[in-house]
Amino acid sequence: MPAFPYSTSSAPPPSTPLVAIPPSLALPMVEAEFPRRLHPYWPRLQETTRSWLLEKRLMPADKVAEHADGLCYTDLMAGYYLGAPDDVIQAIADFSAWFFVWDDRHDRDIVHGRPAAWRQLKGRLHAALDAPELYPHHRDPLVAGFADSVLRLYSFLGGRWNARFARHFHAVIEAYDREFRNRTNGTVPKVEEYLELRRLTFAHRIWTDLLEPSAGCELPGAVRKHPAFRRAALLSQEFAAWYNDLCSLPKEIAGDEVHNLGISLIRHEGLTLEEAVAEIRRRVEGAVLEFLSAEQETRRFAGTLDDGSVPGKRISTAVSDCLGNMRNWFSSVYWFHHESGRYMVDNWDDRATPPYVNNEAAGEK
């Protein structure tokens, strides 16, 4: 595997294993066209997020010690939101780590048949999103950690951005509830239904929203809704979601999942496993090519925003910064899936039980 260009800071890059990427998962275009970089704060980021997971009791100490660094959650964010102030990238990294832990709790509540625990958690997360100041010391670590993350994210840009973030994350919580019901009932959504649901459970809008505090600027609605900007943002997220499906298909088949583009294609389109893999890959590669086109269009749009005024220059620069980080998402997502222990199913003792999860729900064994 070739050497990768990291940030030019003095911070050392993370340990990059010389992994052999299976041909079905290798994307030479991403490796060639999307150089990998990391936020210079990365080493401190990893250390601080590890401490935060312990402080908030989001993972048991033994699992943090054994698995936290190898899961590469901070690497994923450090490769995405370049240019973010240190406190912003730290808040995002902690929130991302929380999101993965939440995803694992959701999975374990399904596997262990805990619908009451899930409904209770869902209600508390909705409440904490609207009034995070009331929940930082909640007895459920997942609720307390979420409130802590949201309070920090809400401190950067102000009320309008906060309300938008809350609206978008309320939709994510409800989408997770739909997933809970689908999995409990063994319902595999049809392809188009799945794609719509996936945009929510993958939190497309959330990760796009977080581009703005990273750039230090709330974008006007007309800018965010411009077709070029929206298309570039969507394609970067679609790539990530579909590539995740491609890489996690063995893990999710082993865990009796029903939410994966490959599983929907097999169930509803009559594809074989090999054909489904090929179709996901076709979509992934298409997203890369389409992004390269949308990127050029968005760059031209950013140029038109600089009208010689101070506000115009600021918005133009912020759009360019957001676009640059959309580009970073491709390489960060790509290498995360080959470095993170989250996808190394063949190394687990039980392919259906990730070794880094806590099988208990809060207050319930």
mmCIF file with all atom_site columns, N, CA and C in Angstrom, residues 2 4 8 28 45 107 118-119 122 134 136 152 226 242 252 257 291 293 297 314 332:
data_model
loop_
_atom_site.group_PDB
_atom_site.id
_atom_site.type_symbol
_atom_site.label_atom_id
_atom_site.label_alt_id
_atom_site.label_comp_id
_atom_site.label_asym_id
_atom_site.label_entity_id
_atom_site.label_seq_id
_atom_site.pdbx_PDB_ins_code
_atom_site.Cartn_x
_atom_site.Cartn_y
_atom_site.Cartn_z
_atom_site.occupancy
_atom_site.B_iso_or_equiv
_atom_site.pdbx_formal_charge
_atom_site.auth_seq_id
_atom_site.auth_comp_id
_atom_site.auth_asym_id
_atom_site.auth_atom_id
_atom_site.pdbx_PDB_model_num
ATOM 1  N N  . PRO A 1 2   ? 0.562   2.262  -0.806  1.00 0.00 ? 2   PRO A N  1
ATOM 2  C CA . PRO A 1 2   ? 1.404   3.443  -0.886  1.00 0.00 ? 2   PRO A CA 1
ATOM 3  C C  . PRO A 1 2   ? 1.351   4.276  0.374   1.00 0.00 ? 2   PRO A C  1
ATOM 4  N N  . PHE A 1 4   ? 0.691   7.664  2.472   1.00 0.00 ? 4   PHE A N  1
ATOM 5  C CA . PHE A 1 4   ? -0.377  8.648  2.330   1.00 0.00 ? 4   PHE A CA 1
ATOM 6  C C  . PHE A 1 4   ? 0.057   9.980  2.900   1.00 0.00 ? 4   PHE A C  1
ATOM 7  N N  . THR A 1 8   ? 0.501   18.427 7.440   1.00 0.00 ? 8   THR A N  1
ATOM 8  C CA . THR A 1 8   ? 1.914   18.787 7.478   1.00 0.00 ? 8   THR A CA 1
ATOM 9  C C  . THR A 1 8   ? 2.360   19.222 8.865   1.00 0.00 ? 8   THR A C  1
ATOM 10 N N  . PRO A 1 28  ? -9.371  2.267  -6.386  1.00 0.00 ? 28  PRO A N  1
ATOM 11 C CA . PRO A 1 28  ? -8.159  2.976  -6.815  1.00 0.00 ? 28  PRO A CA 1
ATOM 12 C C  . PRO A 1 28  ? -8.384  4.464  -7.047  1.00 0.00 ? 28  PRO A C  1
ATOM 13 N N  . LEU A 1 45  ? -6.758  14.574 20.200  1.00 0.00 ? 45  LEU A N  1
ATOM 14 C CA . LEU A 1 45  ? -8.160  14.210 20.004  1.00 0.00 ? 45  LEU A CA 1
ATOM 15 C C  . LEU A 1 45  ? -8.411  12.784 20.461  1.00 0.00 ? 45  LEU A C  1
ATOM 16 N N  . ASP A 1 107 ? -28.512 -1.803 18.625  1.00 0.00 ? 107 ASP A N  1
ATOM 17 C CA . ASP A 1 107 ? -28.362 -3.164 18.116  1.00 0.00 ? 107 ASP A CA 1
ATOM 18 C C  . ASP A 1 107 ? -28.552 -4.198 19.215  1.00 0.00 ? 107 ASP A C  1
ATOM 19 N N  . TRP A 1 118 ? -35.528 0.300  24.808  1.00 0.00 ? 118 TRP A N  1
ATOM 20 C CA . TRP A 1 118 ? -35.318 1.157  23.643  1.00 0.00 ? 118 TRP A CA 1
ATOM 21 C C  . TRP A 1 118 ? -36.299 2.323  23.626  1.00 0.00 ? 118 TRP A C  1
ATOM 22 N N  . ARG A 1 119 ? -37.587 2.060  23.887  1.00 0.00 ? 119 ARG A N  1
ATOM 23 C CA . ARG A 1 119 ? -38.576 3.140  23.878  1.00 0.00 ? 119 ARG A CA 1
ATOM 24 C C  . ARG A 1 119 ? -38.248 4.200  24.925  1.00 0.00 ? 119 ARG A C  1
ATOM 25 N N  . LYS A 1 122 ? -35.260 6.186  23.629  1.00 0.00 ? 122 LYS A N  1
ATOM 26 C CA . LYS A 1 122 ? -35.682 7.064  22.537  1.00 0.00 ? 122 LYS A CA 1
ATOM 27 C C  . LYS A 1 122 ? -36.333 8.332  23.088  1.00 0.00 ? 122 LYS A C  1
ATOM 28 N N  . LEU A 1 134 ? -30.671 19.937 30.998  1.00 0.00 ? 134 LEU A N  1
ATOM 29 C CA . LEU A 1 134 ? -31.344 19.196 32.067  1.00 0.00 ? 134 LEU A CA 1
ATOM 30 C C  . LEU A 1 134 ? -30.805 17.773 32.232  1.00 0.00 ? 134 LEU A C  1
ATOM 31 N N  . PRO A 1 136 ? -27.209 16.421 31.677  1.00 0.00 ? 136 PRO A N  1
ATOM 32 C CA . PRO A 1 136 ? -25.793 16.014 31.723  1.00 0.00 ? 136 PRO A CA 1
ATOM 33 C C  . PRO A 1 136 ? -25.454 15.021 32.827  1.00 0.00 ? 136 PRO A C  1
ATOM 34 N N  . ARG A 1 152 ? -22.251 21.180 24.010  1.00 0.00 ? 152 ARG A N  1
ATOM 35 C CA . ARG A 1 152 ? -21.011 21.717 23.428  1.00 0.00 ? 152 ARG A CA 1
ATOM 36 C C  . ARG A 1 152 ? -21.231 22.121 21.970  1.00 0.00 ? 152 ARG A C  1
ATOM 37 N N  . HIS A 1 226 ? -28.581 25.731 -2.336  1.00 0.00 ? 226 HIS A N  1
ATOM 38 C CA . HIS A 1 226 ? -28.177 25.851 -3.737  1.00 0.00 ? 226 HIS A CA 1
ATOM 39 C C  . HIS A 1 226 ? -27.950 24.450 -4.307  1.00 0.00 ? 226 HIS A C  1
ATOM 40 N N  . TRP A 1 242 ? -23.093 4.029  1.321   1.00 0.00 ? 242 TRP A N  1
ATOM 41 C CA . TRP A 1 242 ? -23.064 2.847  0.459   1.00 0.00 ? 242 TRP A CA 1
ATOM 42 C C  . TRP A 1 242 ? -21.764 2.064  0.627   1.00 0.00 ? 242 TRP A C  1
ATOM 43 N N  . GLU A 1 252 ? -23.337 -7.685 8.883   1.00 0.00 ? 252 GLU A N  1
ATOM 44 C CA . GLU A 1 252 ? -24.775 -7.520 9.076   1.00 0.00 ? 252 GLU A CA 1
ATOM 45 C C  . GLU A 1 252 ? -25.550 -8.772 8.688   1.00 0.00 ? 252 GLU A C  1
ATOM 46 N N  . GLU A 1 257 ? -29.143 -8.706 10.376  1.00 0.00 ? 257 GLU A N  1
ATOM 47 C CA . GLU A 1 257 ? -29.592 -7.361 10.059  1.00 0.00 ? 257 GLU A CA 1
ATOM 48 C C  . GLU A 1 257 ? -30.551 -7.404 8.871   1.00 0.00 ? 257 GLU A C  1
ATOM 49 N N  . PHE A 1 291 ? -19.446 13.219 -7.716  1.00 0.00 ? 291 PHE A N  1
ATOM 50 C CA . PHE A 1 291 ? -18.940 14.244 -6.804  1.00 0.00 ? 291 PHE A CA 1
ATOM 51 C C  . PHE A 1 291 ? -17.893 15.110 -7.491  1.00 0.00 ? 291 PHE A C  1
ATOM 52 N N  . SER A 1 293 ? -17.699 16.017 -10.446 1.00 0.00 ? 293 SER A N  1
ATOM 53 C CA . SER A 1 293 ? -18.402 16.997 -11.268 1.00 0.00 ? 293 SER A CA 1
ATOM 54 C C  . SER A 1 293 ? -19.071 18.054 -10.404 1.00 0.00 ? 293 SER A C  1
ATOM 55 N N  . GLU A 1 297 ? -18.670 22.420 -9.928  1.00 0.00 ? 297 GLU A N  1
ATOM 56 C CA . GLU A 1 297 ? -19.810 23.333 -9.976  1.00 0.00 ? 297 GLU A CA 1
ATOM 57 C C  . GLU A 1 297 ? -19.929 24.124 -8.675  1.00 0.00 ? 297 GLU A C  1
ATOM 58 N N  . ARG A 1 314 ? -16.516 36.191 3.333   1.00 0.00 ? 314 ARG A N  1
ATOM 59 C CA . ARG A 1 314 ? -16.605 35.224 4.433   1.00 0.00 ? 314 ARG A CA 1
ATOM 60 C C  . ARG A 1 314 ? -17.438 34.018 4.014   1.00 0.00 ? 314 ARG A C  1
ATOM 61 N N  . SER A 1 332 ? -11.375 9.649  4.247   1.00 0.00 ? 332 SER A N  1
ATOM 62 C CA . SER A 1 332 ? -11.492 9.292  5.660   1.00 0.00 ? 332 SER A CA 1
ATOM 63 C C  . SER A 1 332 ? -12.384 8.071  5.846   1.00 0.00 ? 332 SER A C  1
#
